[in-house]
Coordinates of C-alpha atoms in Angstrom, one line a residue:
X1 CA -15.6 -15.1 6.3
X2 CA -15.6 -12.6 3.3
X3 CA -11.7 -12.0 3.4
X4 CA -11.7 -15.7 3.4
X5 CA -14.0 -16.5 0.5
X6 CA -12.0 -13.9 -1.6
X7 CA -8.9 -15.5 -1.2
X8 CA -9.8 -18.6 -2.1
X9 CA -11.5 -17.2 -5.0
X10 CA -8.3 -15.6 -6.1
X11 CA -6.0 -19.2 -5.4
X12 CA -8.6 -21.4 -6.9
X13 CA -7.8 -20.5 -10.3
X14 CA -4.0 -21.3 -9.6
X15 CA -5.0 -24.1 -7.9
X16 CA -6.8 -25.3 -10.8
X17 CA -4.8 -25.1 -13.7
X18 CA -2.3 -27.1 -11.3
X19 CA -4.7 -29.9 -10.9
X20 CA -5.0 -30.0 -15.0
X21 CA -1.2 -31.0 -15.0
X22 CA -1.7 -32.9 -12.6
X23 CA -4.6 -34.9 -14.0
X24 CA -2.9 -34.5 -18.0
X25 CA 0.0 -37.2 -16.9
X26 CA -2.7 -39.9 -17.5
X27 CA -3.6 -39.1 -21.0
X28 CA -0.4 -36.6 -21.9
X29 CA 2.5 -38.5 -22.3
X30 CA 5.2 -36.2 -23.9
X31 CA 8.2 -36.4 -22.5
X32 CA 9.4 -33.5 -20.3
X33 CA 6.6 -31.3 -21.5
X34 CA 7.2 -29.3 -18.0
X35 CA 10.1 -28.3 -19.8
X36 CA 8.8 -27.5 -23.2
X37 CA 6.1 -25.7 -21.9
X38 CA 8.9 -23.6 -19.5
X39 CA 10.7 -22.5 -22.4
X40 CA 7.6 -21.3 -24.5
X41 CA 6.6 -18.6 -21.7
X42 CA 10.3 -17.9 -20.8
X43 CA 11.6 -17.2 -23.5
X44 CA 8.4 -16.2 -25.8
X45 CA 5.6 -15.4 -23.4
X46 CA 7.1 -13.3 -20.6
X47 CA 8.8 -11.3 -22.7
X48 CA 6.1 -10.1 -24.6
X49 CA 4.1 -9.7 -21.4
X50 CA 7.3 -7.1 -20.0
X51 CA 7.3 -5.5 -23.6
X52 CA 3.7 -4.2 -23.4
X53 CA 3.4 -3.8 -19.4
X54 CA 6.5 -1.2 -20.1
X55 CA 5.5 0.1 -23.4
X56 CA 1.8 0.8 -22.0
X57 CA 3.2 2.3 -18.5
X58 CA 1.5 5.1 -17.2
X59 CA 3.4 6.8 -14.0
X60 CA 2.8 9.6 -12.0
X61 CA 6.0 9.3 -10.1
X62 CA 6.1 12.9 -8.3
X63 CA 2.7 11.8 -6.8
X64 CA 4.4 8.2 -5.0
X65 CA 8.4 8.9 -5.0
X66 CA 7.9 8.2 -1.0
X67 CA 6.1 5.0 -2.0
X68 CA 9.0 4.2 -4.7
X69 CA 11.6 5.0 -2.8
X70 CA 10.3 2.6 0.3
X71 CA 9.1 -0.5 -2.3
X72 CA 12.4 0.0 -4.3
X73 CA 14.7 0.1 -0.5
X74 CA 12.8 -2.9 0.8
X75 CA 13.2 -5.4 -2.2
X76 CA 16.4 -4.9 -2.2
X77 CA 17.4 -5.1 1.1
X78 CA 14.8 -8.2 1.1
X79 CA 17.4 -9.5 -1.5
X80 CA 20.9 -8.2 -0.2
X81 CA 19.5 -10.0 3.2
X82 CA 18.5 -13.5 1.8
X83 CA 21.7 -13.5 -0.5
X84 CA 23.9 -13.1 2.5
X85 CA 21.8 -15.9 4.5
X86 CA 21.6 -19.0 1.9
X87 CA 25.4 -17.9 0.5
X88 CA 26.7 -19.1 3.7
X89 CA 24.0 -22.2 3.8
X90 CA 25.6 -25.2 3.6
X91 CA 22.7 -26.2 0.3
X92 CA 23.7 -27.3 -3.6
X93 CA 24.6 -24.1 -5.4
X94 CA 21.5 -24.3 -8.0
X95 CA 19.0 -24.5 -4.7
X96 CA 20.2 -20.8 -3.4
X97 CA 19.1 -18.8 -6.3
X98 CA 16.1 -20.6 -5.9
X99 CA 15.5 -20.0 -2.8
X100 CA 17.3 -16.5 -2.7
X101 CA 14.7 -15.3 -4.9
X102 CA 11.6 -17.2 -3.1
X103 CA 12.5 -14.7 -0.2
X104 CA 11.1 -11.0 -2.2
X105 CA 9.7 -12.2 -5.3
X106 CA 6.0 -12.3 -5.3
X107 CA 3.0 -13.1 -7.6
X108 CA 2.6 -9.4 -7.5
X109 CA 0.9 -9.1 -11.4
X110 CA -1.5 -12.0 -11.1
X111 CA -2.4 -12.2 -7.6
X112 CA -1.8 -9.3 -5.4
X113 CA -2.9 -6.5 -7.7
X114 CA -6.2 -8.5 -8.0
X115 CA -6.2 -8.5 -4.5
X116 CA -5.5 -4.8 -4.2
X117 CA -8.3 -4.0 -6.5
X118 CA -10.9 -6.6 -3.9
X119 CA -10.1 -4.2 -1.1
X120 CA -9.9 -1.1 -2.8
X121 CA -12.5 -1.5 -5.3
X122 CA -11.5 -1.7 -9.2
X123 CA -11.6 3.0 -8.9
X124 CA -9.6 3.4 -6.2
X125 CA -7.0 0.4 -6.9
X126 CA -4.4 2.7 -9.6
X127 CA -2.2 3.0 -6.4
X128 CA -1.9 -1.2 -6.6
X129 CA -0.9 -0.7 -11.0
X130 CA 1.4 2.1 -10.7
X131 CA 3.7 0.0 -8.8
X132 CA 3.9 -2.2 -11.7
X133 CA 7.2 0.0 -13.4
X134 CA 9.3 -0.1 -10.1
X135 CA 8.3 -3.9 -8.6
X136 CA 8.6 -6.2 -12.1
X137 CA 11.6 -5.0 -13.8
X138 CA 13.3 -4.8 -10.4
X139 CA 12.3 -8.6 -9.8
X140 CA 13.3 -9.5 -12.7
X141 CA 16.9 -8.5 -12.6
X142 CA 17.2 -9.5 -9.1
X143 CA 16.3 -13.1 -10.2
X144 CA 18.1 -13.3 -13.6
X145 CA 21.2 -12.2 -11.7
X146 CA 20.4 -14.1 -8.6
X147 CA 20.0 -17.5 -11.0
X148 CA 22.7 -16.7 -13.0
X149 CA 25.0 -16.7 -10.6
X150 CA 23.9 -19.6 -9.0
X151 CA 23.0 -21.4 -12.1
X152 CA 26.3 -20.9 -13.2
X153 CA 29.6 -23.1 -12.7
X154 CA 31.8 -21.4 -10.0
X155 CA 34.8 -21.0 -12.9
X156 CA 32.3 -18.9 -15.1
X157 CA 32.8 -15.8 -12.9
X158 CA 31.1 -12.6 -13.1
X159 CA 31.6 -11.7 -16.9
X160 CA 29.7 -14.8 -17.6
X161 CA 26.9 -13.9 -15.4
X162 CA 26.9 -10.6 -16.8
X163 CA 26.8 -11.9 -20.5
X164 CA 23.7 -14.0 -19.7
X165 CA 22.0 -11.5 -17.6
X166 CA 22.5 -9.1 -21.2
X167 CA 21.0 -12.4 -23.5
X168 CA 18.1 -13.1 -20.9
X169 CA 14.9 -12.6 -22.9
X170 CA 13.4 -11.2 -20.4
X171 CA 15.7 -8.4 -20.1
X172 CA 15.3 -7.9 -24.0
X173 CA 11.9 -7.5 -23.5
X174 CA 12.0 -5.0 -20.6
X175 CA 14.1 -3.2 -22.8
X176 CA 11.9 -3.5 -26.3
X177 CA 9.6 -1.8 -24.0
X178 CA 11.5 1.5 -22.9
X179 CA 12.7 1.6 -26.0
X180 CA 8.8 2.4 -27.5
X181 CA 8.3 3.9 -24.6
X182 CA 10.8 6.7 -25.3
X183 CA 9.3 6.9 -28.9
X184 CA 6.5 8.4 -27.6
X185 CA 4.0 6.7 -29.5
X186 CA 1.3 4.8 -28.4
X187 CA 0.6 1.0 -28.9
X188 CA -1.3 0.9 -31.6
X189 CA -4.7 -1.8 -30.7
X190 CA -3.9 -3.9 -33.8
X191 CA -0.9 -4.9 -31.7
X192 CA -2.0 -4.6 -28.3
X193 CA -4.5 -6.9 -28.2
X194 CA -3.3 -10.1 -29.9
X195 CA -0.2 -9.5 -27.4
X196 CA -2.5 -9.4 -24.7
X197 CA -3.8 -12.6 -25.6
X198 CA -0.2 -13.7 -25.7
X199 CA 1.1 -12.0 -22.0
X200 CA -2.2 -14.2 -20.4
X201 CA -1.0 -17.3 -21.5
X202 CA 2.1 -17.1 -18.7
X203 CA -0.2 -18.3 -16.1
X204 CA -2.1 -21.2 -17.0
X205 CA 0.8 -22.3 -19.5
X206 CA 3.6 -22.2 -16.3
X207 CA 0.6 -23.8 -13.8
X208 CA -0.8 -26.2 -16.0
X209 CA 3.2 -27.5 -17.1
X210 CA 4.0 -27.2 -13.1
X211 CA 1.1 -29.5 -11.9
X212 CA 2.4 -32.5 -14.9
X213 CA 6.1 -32.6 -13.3
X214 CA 5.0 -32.2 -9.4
X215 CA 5.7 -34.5 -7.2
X216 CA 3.9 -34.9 -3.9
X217 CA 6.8 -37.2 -2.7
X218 CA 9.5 -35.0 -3.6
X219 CA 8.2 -32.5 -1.3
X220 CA 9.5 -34.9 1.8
X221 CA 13.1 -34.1 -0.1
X222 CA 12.8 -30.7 0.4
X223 CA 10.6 -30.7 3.4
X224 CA 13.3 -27.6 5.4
X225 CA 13.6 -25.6 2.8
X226 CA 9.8 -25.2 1.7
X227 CA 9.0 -24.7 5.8
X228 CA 11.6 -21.9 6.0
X229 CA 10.6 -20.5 2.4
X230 CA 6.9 -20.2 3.1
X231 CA 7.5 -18.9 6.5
X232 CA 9.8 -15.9 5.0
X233 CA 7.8 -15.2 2.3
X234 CA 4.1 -15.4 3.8
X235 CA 5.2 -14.2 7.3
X236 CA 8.4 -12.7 8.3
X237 CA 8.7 -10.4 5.2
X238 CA 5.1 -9.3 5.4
X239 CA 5.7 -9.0 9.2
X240 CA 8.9 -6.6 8.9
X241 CA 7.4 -4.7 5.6
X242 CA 4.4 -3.9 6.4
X243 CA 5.2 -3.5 10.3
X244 CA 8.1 -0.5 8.7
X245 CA 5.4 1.0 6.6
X246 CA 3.5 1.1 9.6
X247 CA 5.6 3.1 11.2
X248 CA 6.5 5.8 8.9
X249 CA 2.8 6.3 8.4
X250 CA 1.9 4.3 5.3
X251 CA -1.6 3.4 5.5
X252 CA -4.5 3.2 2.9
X253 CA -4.3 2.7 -0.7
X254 CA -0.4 2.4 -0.1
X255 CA -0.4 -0.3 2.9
X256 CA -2.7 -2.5 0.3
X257 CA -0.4 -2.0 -2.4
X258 CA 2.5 -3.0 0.0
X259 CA 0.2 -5.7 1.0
X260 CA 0.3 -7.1 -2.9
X261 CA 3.9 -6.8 -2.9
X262 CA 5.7 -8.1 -0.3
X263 CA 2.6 -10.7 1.1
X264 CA 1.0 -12.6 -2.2
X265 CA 3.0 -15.9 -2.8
X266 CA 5.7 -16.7 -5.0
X267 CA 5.5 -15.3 -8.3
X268 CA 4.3 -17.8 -11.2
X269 CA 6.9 -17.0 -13.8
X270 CA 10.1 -18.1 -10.5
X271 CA 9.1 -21.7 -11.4
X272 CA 9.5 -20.9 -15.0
X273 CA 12.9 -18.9 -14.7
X274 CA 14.3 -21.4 -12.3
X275 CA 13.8 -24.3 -15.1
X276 CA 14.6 -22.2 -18.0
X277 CA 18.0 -20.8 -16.1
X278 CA 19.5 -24.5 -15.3
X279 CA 18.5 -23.6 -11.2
X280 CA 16.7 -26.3 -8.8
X281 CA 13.2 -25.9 -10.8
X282 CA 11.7 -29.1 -8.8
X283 CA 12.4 -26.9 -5.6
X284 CA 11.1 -23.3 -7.2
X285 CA 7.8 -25.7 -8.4
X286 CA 7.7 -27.2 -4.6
X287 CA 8.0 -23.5 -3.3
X288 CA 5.3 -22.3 -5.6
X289 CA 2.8 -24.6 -5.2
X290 CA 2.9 -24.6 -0.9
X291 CA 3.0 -21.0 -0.7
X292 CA 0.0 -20.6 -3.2
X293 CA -1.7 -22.9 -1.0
X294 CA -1.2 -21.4 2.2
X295 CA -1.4 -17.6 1.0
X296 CA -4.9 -17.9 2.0
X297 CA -4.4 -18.6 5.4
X298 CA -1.9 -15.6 5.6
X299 CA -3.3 -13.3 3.9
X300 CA -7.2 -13.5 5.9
X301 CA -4.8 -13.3 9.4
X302 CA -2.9 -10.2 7.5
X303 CA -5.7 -8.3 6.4
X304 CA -7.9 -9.1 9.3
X305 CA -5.0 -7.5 11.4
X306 CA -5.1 -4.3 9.4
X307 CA -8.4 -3.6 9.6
X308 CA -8.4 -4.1 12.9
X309 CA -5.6 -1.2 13.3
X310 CA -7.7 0.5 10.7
X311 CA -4.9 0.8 8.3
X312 CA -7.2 -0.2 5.7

């Protein structure tokens, strides 16, 4: 019951801000403000929120290389896997980015390392952060790549992809952020905190402009792909990730900090990228919103199972 309550605790906020979209379309009449408010944290928001997370970075990385090394192999074979699999899918081109990037891109920020920190308590839950510097930037250029190319027409080729990937702002701000980081120089708080402020906008901002464009009734549409995209993401990569941890002898603080990564729903900001990126955005919103609800089914029958094995 407790692993229950606390993920619904950590869902209901998602769950709410959706609901305030939802309930704006009566009184909030802009048209396409989904798409206004897309651009703001894609192209103004996230960015800002990559610049400091790198900037600020603090990483031990003798301490977890085996961890690195097995978070950093699985993503991308998560990715190399699903990119093989919808390629040969006989889907519209701006649906497989979409749903490529469903497959190993989780809500790992805003929802698993919260969720690390519940099991772990907030003194033992560093494990959970210091997998920020290898899981975000690497999602990130997955996904830009993954929705350039499929966002792209077929004539534009790979120089095109590569001269978007280079423009993406998110990119930029990845690399504002190694750039200070090489400096050597701290943050000073004048600036950290107002961009804080900024970076925790993402969430609500992406939710609230999700829940004003979504459509109950387009879900029918898409009914196969969100079945097979929840069941990857919430089951069958936990299930193989986990299970391979397992087995070379991962337990602990590391199995819950391969719990945030590869079992917490899709990330927030794939609905925003998907948009922004000329991808299937209704599909990455539909994707979103069923795998946020139903994360807190999965993740009480994940957890219950590892404390049974006493891996956690």
């Amino acid at each position: 019951m407790e692993n229950i309550l606390f993920s619904l605790r950590v869902v209901f906020p998602f769950l709410l801000y959706m609901t305030l979209g939802l309930v704006s379309r009566r009184f909030i009449r802009v048209e396409d403000l989904s798409g206004i408010l897309n651009q703001v944290v894609f192209k103004l928001i996230l960015p800002v929120h990559l610049f400091l997370t790198t900037a600020k970075t603090q990483v031990d990385i003798g301490s977890l290389s085996g961890l690195y090394l097995f978070v950093f192999i699985a993503i991308l074979l998560i990715f190399l896997v699903f990119w093989f699999y919808y390629d040969r899918k006989d889907l519209p081109r701006k649906q497989k980015g979409v749903l490529i990037q469903a497959s190993y891109r989780s809500n790992y920020i805003l929802f698993g390392a919260p969720l690390g920190a519940a099991l772990l308590g907030e003194d033992n839950a560093g494990i959970v952060v210091l997998l920020i510097p290898v899981v975000i930037p690497l999602f990130n250029l997955l996904s830009i790549f993954a929705l350039s190319y499929y966002g792209s027409d077929d004539h534009e080729g790979l120089k095109g992809v590569l001269v978007k990937i280079a423009k993406n702002p998110l990119i930029l701000g990845i690399l504002a952020g190694f750039l200070w980081k090489l400096t050597g120089l701290d943050l000073p708080d004048i600036l950290v905190q107002p961009l804080q402020r900024v970076g925790s906008m993402a969430t609500p901002m992406a939710l609230i402009g999700l829940g004003h464009a979504f459509s109950f009734s387009a879900s029918k549409a898409y009914s196969h792909q969100l079945v097979r995209s929840v069941f990857i993401r919430l089951l069958l990569v936990p299930f193989l990730t986990l299970g391979a941890a397992t087995l070379l002898g991962i337990h602990g603080g590391g199995i819950v900090a391969l719990l945030a990564v590869f079992a917490s729903p899709v990330a927030i900001s794939s609905y925003a990228m998907a948009e922004a990126m000329d991808n299937d955005g209704k599909l990455a919103g539909q994707i979103l919103v069923y795998t946020t609800l139903f994360s807190s089914l999965s993740l009480f029958f994940i957890i219950f199972v590892l404390k049974s094995l006493t891996l956690i």
